[in-house]
mmCIF file of C-alpha atoms in Angstrom:
data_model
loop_
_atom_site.group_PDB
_atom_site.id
_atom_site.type_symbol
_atom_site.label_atom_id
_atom_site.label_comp_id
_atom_site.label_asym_id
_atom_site.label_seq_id
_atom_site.Cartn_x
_atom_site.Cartn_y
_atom_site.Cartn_z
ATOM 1 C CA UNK A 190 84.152 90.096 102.003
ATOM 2 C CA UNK A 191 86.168 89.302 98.687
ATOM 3 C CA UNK A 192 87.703 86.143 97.726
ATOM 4 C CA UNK A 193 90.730 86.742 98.644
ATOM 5 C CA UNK A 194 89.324 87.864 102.430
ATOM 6 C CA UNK A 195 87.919 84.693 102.433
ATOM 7 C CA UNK A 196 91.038 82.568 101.509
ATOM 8 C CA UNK A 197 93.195 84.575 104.124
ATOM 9 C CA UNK A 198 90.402 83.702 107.060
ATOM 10 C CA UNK A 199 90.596 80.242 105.646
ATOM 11 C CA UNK A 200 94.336 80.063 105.692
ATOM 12 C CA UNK A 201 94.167 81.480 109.495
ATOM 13 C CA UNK A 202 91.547 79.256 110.966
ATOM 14 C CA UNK A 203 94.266 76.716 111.171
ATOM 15 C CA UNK A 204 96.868 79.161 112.981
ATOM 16 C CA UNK A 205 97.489 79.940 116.280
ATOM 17 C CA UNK A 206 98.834 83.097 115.289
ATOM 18 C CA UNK A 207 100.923 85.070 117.873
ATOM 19 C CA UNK A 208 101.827 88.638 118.810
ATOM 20 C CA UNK A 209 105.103 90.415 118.600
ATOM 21 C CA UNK A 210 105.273 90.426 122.676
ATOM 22 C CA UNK A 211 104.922 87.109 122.422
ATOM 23 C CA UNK A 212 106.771 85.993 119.600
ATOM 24 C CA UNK A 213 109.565 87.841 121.546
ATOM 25 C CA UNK A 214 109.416 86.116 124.350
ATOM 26 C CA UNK A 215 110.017 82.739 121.969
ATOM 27 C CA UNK A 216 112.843 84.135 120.129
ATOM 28 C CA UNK A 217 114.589 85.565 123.915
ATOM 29 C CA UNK A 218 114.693 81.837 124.694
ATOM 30 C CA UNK A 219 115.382 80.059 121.386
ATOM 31 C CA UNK A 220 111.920 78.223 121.389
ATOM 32 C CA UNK A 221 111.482 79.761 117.876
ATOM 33 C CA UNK A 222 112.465 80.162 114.277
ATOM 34 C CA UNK A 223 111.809 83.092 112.418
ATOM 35 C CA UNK A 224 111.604 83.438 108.633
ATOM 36 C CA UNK A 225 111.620 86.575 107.172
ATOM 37 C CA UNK A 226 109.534 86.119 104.006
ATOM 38 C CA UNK A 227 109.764 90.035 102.788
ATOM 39 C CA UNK A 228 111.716 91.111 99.803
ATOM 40 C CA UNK A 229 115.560 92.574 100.151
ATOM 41 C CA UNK A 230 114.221 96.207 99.694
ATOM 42 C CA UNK A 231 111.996 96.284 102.211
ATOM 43 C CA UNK A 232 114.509 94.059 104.627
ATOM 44 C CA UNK A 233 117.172 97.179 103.467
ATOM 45 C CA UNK A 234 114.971 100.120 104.010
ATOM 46 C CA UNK A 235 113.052 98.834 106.981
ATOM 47 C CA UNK A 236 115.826 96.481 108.887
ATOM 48 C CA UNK A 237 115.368 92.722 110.403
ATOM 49 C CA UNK A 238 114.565 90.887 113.576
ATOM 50 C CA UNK A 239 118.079 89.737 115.208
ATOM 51 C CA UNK A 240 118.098 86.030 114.059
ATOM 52 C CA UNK A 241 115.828 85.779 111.814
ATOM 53 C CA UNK A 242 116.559 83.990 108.256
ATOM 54 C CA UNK A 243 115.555 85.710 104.921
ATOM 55 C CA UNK A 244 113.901 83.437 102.887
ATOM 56 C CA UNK A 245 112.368 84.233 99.055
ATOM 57 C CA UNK A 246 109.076 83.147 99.226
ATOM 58 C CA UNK A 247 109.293 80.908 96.108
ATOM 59 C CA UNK A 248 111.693 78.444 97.723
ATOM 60 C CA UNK A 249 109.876 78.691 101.158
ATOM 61 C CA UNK A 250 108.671 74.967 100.947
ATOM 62 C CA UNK A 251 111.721 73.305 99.693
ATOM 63 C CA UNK A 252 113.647 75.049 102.704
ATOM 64 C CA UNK A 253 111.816 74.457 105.264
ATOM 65 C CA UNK A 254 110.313 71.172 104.583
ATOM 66 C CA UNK A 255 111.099 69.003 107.082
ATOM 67 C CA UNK A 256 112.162 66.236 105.254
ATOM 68 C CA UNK A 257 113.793 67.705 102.506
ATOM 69 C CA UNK A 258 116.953 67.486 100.898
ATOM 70 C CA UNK A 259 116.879 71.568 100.547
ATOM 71 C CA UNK A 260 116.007 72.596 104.253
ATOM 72 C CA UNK A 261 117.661 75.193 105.930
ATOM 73 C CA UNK A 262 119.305 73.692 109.282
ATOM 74 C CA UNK A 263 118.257 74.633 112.456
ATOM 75 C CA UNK A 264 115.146 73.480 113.023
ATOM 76 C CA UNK A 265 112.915 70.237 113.188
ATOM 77 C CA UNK A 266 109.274 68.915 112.404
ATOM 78 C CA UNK A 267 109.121 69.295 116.400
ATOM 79 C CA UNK A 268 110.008 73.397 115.885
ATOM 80 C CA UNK A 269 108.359 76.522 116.122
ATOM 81 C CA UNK A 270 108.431 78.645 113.064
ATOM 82 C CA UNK A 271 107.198 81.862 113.171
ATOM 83 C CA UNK A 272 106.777 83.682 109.731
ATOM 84 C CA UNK A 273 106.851 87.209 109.018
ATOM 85 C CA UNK A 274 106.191 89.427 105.984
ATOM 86 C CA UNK A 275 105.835 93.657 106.351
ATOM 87 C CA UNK A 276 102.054 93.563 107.484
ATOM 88 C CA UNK A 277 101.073 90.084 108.250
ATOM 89 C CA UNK A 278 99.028 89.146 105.471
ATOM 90 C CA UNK A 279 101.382 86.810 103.082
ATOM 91 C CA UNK A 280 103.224 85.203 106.050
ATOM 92 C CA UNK A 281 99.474 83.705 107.171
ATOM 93 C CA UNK A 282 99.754 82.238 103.393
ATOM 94 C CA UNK A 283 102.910 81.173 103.951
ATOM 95 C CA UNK A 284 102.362 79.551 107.631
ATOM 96 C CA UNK A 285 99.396 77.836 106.525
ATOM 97 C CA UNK A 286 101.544 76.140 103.354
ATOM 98 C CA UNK A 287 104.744 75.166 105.699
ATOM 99 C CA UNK A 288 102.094 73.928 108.073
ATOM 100 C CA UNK A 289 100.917 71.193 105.475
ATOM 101 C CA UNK A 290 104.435 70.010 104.991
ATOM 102 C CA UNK A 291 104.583 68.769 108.568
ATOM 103 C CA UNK A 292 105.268 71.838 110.656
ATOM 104 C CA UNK A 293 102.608 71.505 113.217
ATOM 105 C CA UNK A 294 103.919 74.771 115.210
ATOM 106 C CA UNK A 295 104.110 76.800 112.041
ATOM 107 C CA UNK A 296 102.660 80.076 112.245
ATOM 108 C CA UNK A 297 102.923 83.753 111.464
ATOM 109 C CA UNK A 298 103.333 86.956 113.406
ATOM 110 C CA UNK A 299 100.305 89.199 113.792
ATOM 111 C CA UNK A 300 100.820 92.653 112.031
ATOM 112 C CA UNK A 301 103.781 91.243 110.309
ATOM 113 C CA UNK A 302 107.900 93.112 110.823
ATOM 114 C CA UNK A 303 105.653 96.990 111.201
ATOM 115 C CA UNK A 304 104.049 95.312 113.913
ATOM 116 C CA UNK A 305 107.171 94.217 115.811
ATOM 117 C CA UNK A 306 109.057 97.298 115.317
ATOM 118 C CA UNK A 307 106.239 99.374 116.290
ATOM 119 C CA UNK A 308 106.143 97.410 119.268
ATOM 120 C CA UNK A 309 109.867 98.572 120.021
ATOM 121 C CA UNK A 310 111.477 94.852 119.703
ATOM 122 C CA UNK A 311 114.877 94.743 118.508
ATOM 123 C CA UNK A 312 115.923 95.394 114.574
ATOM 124 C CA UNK A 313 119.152 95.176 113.048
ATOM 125 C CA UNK A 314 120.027 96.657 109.998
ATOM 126 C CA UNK A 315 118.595 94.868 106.821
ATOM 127 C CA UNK A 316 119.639 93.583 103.786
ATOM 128 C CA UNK A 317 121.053 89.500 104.825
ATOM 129 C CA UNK A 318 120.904 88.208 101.498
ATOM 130 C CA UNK A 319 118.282 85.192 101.216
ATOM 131 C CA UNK A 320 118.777 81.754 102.104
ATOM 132 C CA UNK A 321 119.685 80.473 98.404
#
């Protein structure tokens, strides 16, 4: 394994990751927040999960720290926030970090947006500009 294999399995050993069946079944009955961590083009030539909220990775912690001055509304250190990039790789990176601010229920969705849309979930058209 390289480094960097062994800093993802690091940053997922504290995830309960979850599925796009079951990350579904979440988002059908509002138990969960999704944040879509991928860049515009690939939200644009790929499409996004109804409901989800677009946010740049680099501002990731200030908006969804709990506690923070600069968090998105919507959800609480009580929440479940499920993060997504394209394959499932950065969004483990990116769970792991929001974790540490006090998300307990922070996670990421296995296989990333290709695995939900393989998966036949819904997808709207992309391109919601990013949570500023």
């Amino acid at each position: 394994m390289s480094a960097v294999d062994d800093h993802l399995a690091a940053a997922r050993a504290d995830l309960t990751r979850i599925d796009p069946l079951a990350a579904n079944a979440l988002h059908e009955r509002g138990e969960a927040v999704f944040i879509d961590i991928r860049p515009v083009v690939n939200r644009l030539e790929e499409g996004e999960i109804p409901g989800s909220i677009p946010v740049e990775r680099i501002h990731l912690e200030w908006r969804l720290d709990p506690a923070g001055d600069h968090r998105i509304p919507g959800f609480d250190a009580d929440s479940t926030v499920i993060v997504l990039c394209n394959e499932g790789y950065a969004s483990s990176f990116a769970a792991r970090d929001i974790k540490a601010l006090g998300l307990p229920h922070a996670t990421d969705l296995i296989g990333g947006f290709r695995a939900w849309h393989a998966a036949g979930l819904p997808v709207r058209d992309g391109g919601t500009p990013a949570v500023p």
